[in-house]
CSV table of C-alpha atoms in Angstrom, one decimal:
chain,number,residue,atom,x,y,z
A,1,UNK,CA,37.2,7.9,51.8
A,2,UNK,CA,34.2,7.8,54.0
A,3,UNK,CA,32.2,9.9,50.9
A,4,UNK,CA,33.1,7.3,48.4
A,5,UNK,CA,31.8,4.2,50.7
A,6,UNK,CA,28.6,6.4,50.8
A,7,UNK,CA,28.6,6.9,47.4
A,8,UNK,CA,29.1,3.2,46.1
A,9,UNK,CA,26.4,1.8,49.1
A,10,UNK,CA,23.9,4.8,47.5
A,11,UNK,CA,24.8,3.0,44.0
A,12,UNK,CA,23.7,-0.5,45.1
A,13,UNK,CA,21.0,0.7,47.6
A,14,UNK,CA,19.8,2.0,43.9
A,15,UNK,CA,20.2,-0.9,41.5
A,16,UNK,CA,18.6,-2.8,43.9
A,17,UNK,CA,15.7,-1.0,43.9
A,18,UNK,CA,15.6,-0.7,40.0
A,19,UNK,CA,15.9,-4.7,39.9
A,20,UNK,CA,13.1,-4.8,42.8
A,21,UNK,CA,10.6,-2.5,40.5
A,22,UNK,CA,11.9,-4.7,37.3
A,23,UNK,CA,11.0,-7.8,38.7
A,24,UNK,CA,7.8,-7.0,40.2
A,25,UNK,CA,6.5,-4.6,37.2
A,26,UNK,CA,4.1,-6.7,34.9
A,27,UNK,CA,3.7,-5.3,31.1
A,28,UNK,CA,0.0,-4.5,29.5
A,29,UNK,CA,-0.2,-6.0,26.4
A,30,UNK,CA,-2.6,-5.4,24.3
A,31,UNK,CA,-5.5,-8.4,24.5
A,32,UNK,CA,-4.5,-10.9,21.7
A,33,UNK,CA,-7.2,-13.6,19.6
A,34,UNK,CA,-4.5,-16.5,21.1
A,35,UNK,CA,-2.2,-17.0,23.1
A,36,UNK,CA,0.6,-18.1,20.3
A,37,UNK,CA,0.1,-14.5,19.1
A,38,UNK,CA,2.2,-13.1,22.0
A,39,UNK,CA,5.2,-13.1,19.8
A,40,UNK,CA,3.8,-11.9,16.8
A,41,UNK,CA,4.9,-8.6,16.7
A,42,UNK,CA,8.7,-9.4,16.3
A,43,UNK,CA,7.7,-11.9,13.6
A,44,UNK,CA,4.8,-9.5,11.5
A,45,UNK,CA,8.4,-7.7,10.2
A,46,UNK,CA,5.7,-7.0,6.8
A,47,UNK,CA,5.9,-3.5,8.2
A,48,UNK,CA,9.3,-3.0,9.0
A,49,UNK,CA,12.1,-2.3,6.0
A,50,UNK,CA,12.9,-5.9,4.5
A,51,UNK,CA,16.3,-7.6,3.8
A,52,UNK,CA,16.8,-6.6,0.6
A,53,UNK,CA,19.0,-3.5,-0.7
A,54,UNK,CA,16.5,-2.0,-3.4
A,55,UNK,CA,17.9,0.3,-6.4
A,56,UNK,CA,16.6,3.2,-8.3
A,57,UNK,CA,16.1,3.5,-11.9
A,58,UNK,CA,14.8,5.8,-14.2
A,59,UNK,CA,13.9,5.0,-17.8
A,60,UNK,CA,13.3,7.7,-20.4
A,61,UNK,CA,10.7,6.8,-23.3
A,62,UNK,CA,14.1,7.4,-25.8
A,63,UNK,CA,15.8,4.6,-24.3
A,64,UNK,CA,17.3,1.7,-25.9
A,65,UNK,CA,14.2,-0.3,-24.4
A,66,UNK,CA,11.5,2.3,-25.6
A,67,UNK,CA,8.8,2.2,-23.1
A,68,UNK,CA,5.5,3.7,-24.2
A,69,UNK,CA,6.0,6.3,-21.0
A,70,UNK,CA,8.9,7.1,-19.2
A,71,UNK,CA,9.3,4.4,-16.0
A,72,UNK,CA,10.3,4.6,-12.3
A,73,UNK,CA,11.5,1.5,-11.6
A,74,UNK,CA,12.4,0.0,-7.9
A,75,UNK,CA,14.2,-3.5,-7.6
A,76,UNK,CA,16.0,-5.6,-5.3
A,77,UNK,CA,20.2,-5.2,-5.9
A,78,UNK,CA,20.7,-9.0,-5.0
A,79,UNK,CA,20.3,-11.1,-7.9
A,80,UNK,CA,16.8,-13.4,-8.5
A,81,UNK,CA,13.7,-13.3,-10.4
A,82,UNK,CA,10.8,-11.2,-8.3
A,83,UNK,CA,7.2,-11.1,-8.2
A,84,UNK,CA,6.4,-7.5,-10.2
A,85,UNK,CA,3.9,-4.6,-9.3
A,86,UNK,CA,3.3,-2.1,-12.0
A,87,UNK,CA,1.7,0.9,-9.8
A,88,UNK,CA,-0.2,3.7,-11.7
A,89,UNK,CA,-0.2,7.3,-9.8
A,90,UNK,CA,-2.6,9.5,-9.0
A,91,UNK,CA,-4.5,12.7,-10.3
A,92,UNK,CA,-1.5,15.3,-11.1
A,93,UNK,CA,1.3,13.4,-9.2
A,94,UNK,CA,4.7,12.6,-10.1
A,95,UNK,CA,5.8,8.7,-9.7
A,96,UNK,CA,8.7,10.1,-7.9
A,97,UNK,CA,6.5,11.3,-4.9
A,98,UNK,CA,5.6,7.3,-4.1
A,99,UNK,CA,9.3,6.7,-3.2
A,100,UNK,CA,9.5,5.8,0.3
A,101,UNK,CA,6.7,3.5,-0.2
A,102,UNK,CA,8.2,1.9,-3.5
A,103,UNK,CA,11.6,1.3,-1.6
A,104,UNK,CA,10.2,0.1,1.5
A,105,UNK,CA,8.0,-2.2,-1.0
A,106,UNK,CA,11.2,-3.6,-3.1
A,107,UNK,CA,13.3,-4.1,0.6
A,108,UNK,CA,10.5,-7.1,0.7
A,109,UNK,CA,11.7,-8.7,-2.8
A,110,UNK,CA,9.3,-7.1,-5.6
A,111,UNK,CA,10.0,-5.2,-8.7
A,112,UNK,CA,7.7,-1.8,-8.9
A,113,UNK,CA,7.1,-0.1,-12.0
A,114,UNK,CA,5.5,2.8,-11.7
A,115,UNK,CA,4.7,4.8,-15.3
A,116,UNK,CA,4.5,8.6,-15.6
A,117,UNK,CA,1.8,8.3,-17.8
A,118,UNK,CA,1.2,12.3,-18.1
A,119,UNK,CA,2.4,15.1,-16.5
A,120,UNK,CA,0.2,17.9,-15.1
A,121,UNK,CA,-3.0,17.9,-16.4
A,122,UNK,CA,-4.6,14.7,-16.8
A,123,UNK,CA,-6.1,13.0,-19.8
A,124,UNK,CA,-9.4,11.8,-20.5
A,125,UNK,CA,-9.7,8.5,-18.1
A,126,UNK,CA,-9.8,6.5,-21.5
A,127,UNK,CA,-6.7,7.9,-23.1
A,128,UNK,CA,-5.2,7.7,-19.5
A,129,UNK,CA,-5.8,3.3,-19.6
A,130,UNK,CA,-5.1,3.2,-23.0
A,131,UNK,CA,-1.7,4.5,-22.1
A,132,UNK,CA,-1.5,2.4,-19.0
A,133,UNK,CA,-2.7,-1.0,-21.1
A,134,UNK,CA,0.8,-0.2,-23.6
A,135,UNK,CA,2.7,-0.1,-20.4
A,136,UNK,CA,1.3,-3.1,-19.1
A,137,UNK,CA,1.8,-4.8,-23.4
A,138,UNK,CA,5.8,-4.1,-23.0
A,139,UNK,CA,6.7,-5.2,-19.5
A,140,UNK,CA,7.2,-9.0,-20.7
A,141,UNK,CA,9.9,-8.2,-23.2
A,142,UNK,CA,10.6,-4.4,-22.1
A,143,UNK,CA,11.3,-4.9,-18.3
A,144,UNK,CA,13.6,-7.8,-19.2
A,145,UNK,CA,16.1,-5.1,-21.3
A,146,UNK,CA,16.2,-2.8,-18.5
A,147,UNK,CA,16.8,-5.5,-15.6
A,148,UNK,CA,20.6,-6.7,-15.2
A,149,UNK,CA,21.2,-9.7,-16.7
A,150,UNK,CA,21.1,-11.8,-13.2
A,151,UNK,CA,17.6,-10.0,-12.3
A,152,UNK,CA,14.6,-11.4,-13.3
A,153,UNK,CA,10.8,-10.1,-13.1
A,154,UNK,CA,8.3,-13.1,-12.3
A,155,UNK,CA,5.4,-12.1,-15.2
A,156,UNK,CA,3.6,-15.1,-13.4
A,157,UNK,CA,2.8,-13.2,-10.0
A,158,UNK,CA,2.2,-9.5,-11.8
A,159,UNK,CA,0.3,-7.0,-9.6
A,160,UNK,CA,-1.7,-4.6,-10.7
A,161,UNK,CA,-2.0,-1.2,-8.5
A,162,UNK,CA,-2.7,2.6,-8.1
A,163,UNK,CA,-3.3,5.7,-5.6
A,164,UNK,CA,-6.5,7.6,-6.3
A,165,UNK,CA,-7.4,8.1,-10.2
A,166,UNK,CA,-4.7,5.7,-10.9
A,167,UNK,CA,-6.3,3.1,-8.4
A,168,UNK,CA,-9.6,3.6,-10.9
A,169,UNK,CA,-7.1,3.3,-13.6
A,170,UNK,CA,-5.9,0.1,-11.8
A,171,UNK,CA,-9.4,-1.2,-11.5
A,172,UNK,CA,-10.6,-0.6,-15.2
A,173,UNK,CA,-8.0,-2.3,-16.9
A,174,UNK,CA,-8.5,-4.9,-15.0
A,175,UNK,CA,-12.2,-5.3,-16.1
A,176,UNK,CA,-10.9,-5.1,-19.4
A,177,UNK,CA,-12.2,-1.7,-20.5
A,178,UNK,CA,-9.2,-0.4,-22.2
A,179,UNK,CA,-8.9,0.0,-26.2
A,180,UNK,CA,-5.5,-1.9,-25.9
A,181,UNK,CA,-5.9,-5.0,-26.0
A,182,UNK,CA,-4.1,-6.6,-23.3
A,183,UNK,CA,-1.5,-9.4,-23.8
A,184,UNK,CA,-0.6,-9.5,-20.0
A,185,UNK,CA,-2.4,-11.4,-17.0
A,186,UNK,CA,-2.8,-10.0,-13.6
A,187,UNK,CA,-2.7,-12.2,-10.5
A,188,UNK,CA,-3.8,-9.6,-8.0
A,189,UNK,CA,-4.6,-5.7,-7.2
A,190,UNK,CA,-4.3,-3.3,-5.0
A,191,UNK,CA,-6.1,0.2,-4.9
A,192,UNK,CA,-4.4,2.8,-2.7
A,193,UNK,CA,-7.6,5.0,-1.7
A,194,UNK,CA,-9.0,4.6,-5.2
A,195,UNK,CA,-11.3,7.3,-6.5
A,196,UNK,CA,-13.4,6.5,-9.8
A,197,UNK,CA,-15.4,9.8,-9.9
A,198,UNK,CA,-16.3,13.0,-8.2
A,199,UNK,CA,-19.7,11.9,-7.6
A,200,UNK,CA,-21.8,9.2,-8.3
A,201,UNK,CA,-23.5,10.8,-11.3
A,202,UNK,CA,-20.0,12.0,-12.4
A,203,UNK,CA,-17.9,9.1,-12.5
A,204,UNK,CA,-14.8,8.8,-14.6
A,205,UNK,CA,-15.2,7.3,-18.5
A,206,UNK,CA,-15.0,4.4,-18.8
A,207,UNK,CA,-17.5,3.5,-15.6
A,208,UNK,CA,-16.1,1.0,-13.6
A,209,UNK,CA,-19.3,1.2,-10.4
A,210,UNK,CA,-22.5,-0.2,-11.0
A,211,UNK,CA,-23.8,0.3,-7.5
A,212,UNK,CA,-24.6,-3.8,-7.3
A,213,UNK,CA,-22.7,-6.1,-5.0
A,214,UNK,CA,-19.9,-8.2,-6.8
A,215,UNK,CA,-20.5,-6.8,-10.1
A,216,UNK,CA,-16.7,-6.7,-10.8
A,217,UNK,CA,-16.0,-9.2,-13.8
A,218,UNK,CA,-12.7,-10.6,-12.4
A,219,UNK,CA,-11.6,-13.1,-10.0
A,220,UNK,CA,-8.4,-12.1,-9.1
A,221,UNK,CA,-7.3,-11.5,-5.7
A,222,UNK,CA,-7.8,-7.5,-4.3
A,223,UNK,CA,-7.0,-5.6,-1.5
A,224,UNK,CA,-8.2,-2.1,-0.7
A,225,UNK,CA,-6.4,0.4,1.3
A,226,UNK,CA,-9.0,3.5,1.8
A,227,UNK,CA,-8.5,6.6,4.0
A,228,UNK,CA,-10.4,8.0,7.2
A,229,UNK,CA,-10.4,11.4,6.2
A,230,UNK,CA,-10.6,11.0,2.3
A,231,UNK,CA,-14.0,11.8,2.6
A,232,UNK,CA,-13.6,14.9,4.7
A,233,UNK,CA,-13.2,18.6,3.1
A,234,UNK,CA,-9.9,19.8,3.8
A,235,UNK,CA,-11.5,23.6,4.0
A,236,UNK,CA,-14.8,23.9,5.8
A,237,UNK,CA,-16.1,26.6,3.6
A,238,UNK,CA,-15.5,24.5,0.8
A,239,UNK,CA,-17.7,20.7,0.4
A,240,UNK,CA,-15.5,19.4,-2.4
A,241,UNK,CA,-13.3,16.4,-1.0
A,242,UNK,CA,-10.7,14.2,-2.6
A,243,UNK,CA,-12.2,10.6,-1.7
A,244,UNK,CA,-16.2,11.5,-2.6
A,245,UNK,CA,-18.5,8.9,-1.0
A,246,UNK,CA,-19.8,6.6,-3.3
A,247,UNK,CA,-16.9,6.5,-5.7
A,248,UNK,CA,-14.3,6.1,-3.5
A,249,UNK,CA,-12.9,2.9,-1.5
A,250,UNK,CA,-15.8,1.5,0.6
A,251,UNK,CA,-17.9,1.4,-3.2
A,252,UNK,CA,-15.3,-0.4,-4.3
A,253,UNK,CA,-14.6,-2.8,-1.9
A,254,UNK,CA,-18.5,-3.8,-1.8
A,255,UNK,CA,-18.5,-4.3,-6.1
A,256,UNK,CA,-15.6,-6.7,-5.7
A,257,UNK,CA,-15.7,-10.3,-5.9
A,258,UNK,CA,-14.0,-12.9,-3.2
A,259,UNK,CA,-11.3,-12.9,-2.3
A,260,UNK,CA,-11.0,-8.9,-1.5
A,261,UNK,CA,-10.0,-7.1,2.0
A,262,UNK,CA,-10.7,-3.4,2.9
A,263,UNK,CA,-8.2,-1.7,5.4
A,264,UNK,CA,-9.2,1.6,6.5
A,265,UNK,CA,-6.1,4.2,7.9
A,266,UNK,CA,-8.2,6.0,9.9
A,267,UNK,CA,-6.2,8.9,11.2
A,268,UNK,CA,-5.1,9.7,7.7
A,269,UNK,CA,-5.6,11.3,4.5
A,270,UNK,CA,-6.0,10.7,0.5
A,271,UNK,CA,-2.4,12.8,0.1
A,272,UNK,CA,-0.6,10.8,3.6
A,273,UNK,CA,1.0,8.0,1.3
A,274,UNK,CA,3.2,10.3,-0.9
A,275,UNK,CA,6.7,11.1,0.4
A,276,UNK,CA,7.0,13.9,2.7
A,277,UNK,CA,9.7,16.4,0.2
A,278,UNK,CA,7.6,16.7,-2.7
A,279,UNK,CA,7.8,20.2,-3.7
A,280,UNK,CA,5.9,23.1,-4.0
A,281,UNK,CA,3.9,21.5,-6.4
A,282,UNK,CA,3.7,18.4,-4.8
A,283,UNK,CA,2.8,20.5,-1.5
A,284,UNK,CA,-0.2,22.8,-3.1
A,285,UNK,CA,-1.6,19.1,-4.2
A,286,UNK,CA,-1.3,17.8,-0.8
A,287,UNK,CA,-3.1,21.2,0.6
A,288,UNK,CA,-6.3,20.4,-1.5
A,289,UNK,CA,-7.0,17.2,0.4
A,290,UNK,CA,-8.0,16.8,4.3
A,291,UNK,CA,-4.6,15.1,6.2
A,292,UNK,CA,-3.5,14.1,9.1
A,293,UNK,CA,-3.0,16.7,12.2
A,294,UNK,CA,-0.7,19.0,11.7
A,295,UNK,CA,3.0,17.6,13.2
A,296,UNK,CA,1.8,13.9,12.5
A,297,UNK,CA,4.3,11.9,11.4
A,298,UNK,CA,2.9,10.2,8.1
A,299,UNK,CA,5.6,7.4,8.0
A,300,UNK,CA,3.5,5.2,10.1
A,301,UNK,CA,0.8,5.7,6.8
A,302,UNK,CA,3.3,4.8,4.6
A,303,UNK,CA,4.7,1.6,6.4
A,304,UNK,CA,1.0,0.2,6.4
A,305,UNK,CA,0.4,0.7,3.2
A,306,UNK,CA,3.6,-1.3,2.3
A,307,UNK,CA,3.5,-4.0,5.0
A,308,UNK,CA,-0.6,-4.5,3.5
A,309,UNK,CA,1.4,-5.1,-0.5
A,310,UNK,CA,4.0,-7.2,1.3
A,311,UNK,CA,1.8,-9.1,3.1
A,312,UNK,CA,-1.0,-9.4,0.6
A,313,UNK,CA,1.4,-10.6,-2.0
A,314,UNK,CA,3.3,-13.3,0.0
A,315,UNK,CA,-0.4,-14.7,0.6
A,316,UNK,CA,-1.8,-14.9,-3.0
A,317,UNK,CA,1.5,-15.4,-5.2
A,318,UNK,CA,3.6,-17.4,-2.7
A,319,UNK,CA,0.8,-19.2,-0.7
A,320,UNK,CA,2.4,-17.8,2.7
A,321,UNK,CA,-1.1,-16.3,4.2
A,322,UNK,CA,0.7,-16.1,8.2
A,323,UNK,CA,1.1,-12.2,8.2
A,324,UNK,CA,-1.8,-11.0,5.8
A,325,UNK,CA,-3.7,-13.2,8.6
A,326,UNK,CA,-2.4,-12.2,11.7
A,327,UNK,CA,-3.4,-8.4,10.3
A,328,UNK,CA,-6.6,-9.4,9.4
A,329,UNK,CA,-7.4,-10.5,12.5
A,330,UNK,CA,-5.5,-8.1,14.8
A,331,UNK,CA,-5.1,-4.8,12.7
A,332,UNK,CA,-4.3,-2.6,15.7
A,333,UNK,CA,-1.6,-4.8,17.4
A,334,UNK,CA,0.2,-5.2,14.5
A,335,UNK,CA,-0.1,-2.0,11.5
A,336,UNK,CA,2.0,1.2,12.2
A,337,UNK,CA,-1.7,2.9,11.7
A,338,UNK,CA,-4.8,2.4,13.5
A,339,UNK,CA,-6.8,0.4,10.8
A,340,UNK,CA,-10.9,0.5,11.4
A,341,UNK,CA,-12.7,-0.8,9.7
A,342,UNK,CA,-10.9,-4.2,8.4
A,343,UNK,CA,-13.5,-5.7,6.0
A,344,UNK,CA,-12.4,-9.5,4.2
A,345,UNK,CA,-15.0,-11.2,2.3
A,346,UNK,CA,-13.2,-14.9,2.1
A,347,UNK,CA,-12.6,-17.1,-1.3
A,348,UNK,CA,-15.6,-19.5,-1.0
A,349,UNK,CA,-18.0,-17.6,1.0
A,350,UNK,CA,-20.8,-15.8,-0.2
A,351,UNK,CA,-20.5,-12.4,-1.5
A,352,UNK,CA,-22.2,-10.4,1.1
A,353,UNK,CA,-20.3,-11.7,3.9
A,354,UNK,CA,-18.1,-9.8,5.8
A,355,UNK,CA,-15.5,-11.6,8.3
A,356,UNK,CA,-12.7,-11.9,9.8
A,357,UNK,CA,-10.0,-14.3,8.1
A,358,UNK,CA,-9.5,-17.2,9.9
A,359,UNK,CA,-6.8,-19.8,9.8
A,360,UNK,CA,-8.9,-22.6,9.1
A,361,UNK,CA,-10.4,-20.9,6.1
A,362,UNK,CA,-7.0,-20.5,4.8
């Protein structure tokens, strides 16, 4: 009896001190731009899954609905009409290894389309955007047969967008350079570590780089989501890399007109974005490019990359510019990955000027 008294008085003696050390502890929070950002980080849910139950489809060229390539196709299950992003691969990847980043996209209320446009080995980078502009021809009437009948894609708020050759891919049809002719209009884009070359005097055919400052002939909205370690060999005995300097993001970024943003992932790679089970295959492609650290967890890559679409897209096709805002101006509180360097050159401000997005200029 006397042991149990002792027991239950060592109990309280010990949630007292718990609630002592609770009420006298005071959190470090990061240092904010104000203080009505203090809450921000339960309401930037851009990088957290979104409300929506997203579906899986896959849509063979000898369909009913005959698309020019076979499709991988992501939608929300709820009924609506969505805003639609037709995403272009990289060099020698499958559109099944974008996945994770595709659902966590279409959790947020989009449609992704994302083409196989050839297996293996790669095409020549005209045939490649011819076969991407024939893609982009049949989505009005094409997406519509393969969408239930209470599912609608929004052919109003289309985005354009690719990882790595298909980011250039992304980029030149944009500026027009494919044979096709287009009958489609992109609202925005969005180049996942976009590579147009393997050096400056080696660039892909069509050239999309010029090497001048805002010499990109559209006007369309773009965000640019490079790599730290794109640039870096992945062997040290061997220079090649999979993100070249001077065909790679930060080129890019400076050749495109206002409005455009440039998030850097730091502590990542070219090859971080794909899905983590992608085969042998997939594996020996991910081996040729510098990564992150060994035991990294590359889900916090992926979840930036998606909360940056999300986020992006609810500012230029809904007019909602809060999140894409708040991570503009405090990358590091908010994205899963350290982001650095954030670049914006504002609608309305002079092309070489680099600064952070403001409220007011919104």
């Amino acid at each position: 009896m006397h042991r149990k008294k002792m027991e239950t008085r060592l109990v309280f003696l010990l949630a007292a001190l718990l609630a002592t050390a609770l009420l006298e502890s005071k959190p470090v929070l990061p240092t904010l731009a104000s203080e009505a950002d203090h809450s921000v980080l339960a309401e930037v849910s851009v990088f957290e899954t979104g409300n929506f139950h997203p579906l899986q489809s896959d849509v063979g060229t000898a369909s009913s609905c005959s698309p020019p390539r076979s499709l991988l196709i992501f939608r929300p299950e709820e009924k609506g009409t969505y805003p639609v992003i037709l995403f272009h691969h990289g060099t020698g990847c499958q559109n099944s290894w974008y996945s994770d980043v595709f659902k966590f996209i279409s959790s947020h209320g989009y449609i992704v389309v994302a083409p196989q446009l050839y297996e293996l080995m790669p095409p020549s980078g005209q045939h490649e955007l011819d076969l991407a502009a024939e893609v982009a021809n049949w989505l009005p009437s094409g997406l519509r047969c393969v969408l239930p009948e209470d599912i609608e894609g929004d052919m109003h708020n289309l985005a354009l967008a690719g990882h790595s050759r298909g980011g250039y891919i992304a980029f030149a049809l944009a500026l027009g350079l494919a044979d096709v002719s287009l009958d489609v209009d992109f609202s925005a884009l969005i180049g996942v570590d976009p590579v147009a070359g393997t050096s400056k005097t080696n660039q892909m055919e069509p050239k999309i780089l010029n090497y001048e400052s805002c010499s990109f002939n559209f006007s369309i909205p773009v965000a640019i989501i490079g790599t730290g370690l794109g640039n870096k060999p992945a062997f040290p005995i061997l220079p090649q890399t999979c993100a070249p300097d001077g065909v790679s993001h930060t080129e890019i970024f400076n050749e495109c007109k206002p409005p455009c943003s440039h998030f850097v992932t730091t502590d990542y790679g070219h090859m971080d974005v794909l899905d983590d089970d992608i085969g042998l295959i997939g594996e020996g492609a991910r081996a040729i490019c510098k990564g992150s650290r060994w035991g990294v967890s590359r889900d916090p890559m992926r979840r930036t990359v998606g909360g940056v679409f999300v986020a992006f897209l609810e500012a230029f096709f809904e007019g909602n510019y809060t999140d894409y805002n708040k991570i503009l101006q405090n990358p590091n509180y908010f994205a899963p990955a350290t982001l650095d360097p954030v670049q914006n050159k504002s609608e309305g401000t002079s092309c070489s000027s680099l600064s952070a997005m403001s409220v007011d200029e919104l």
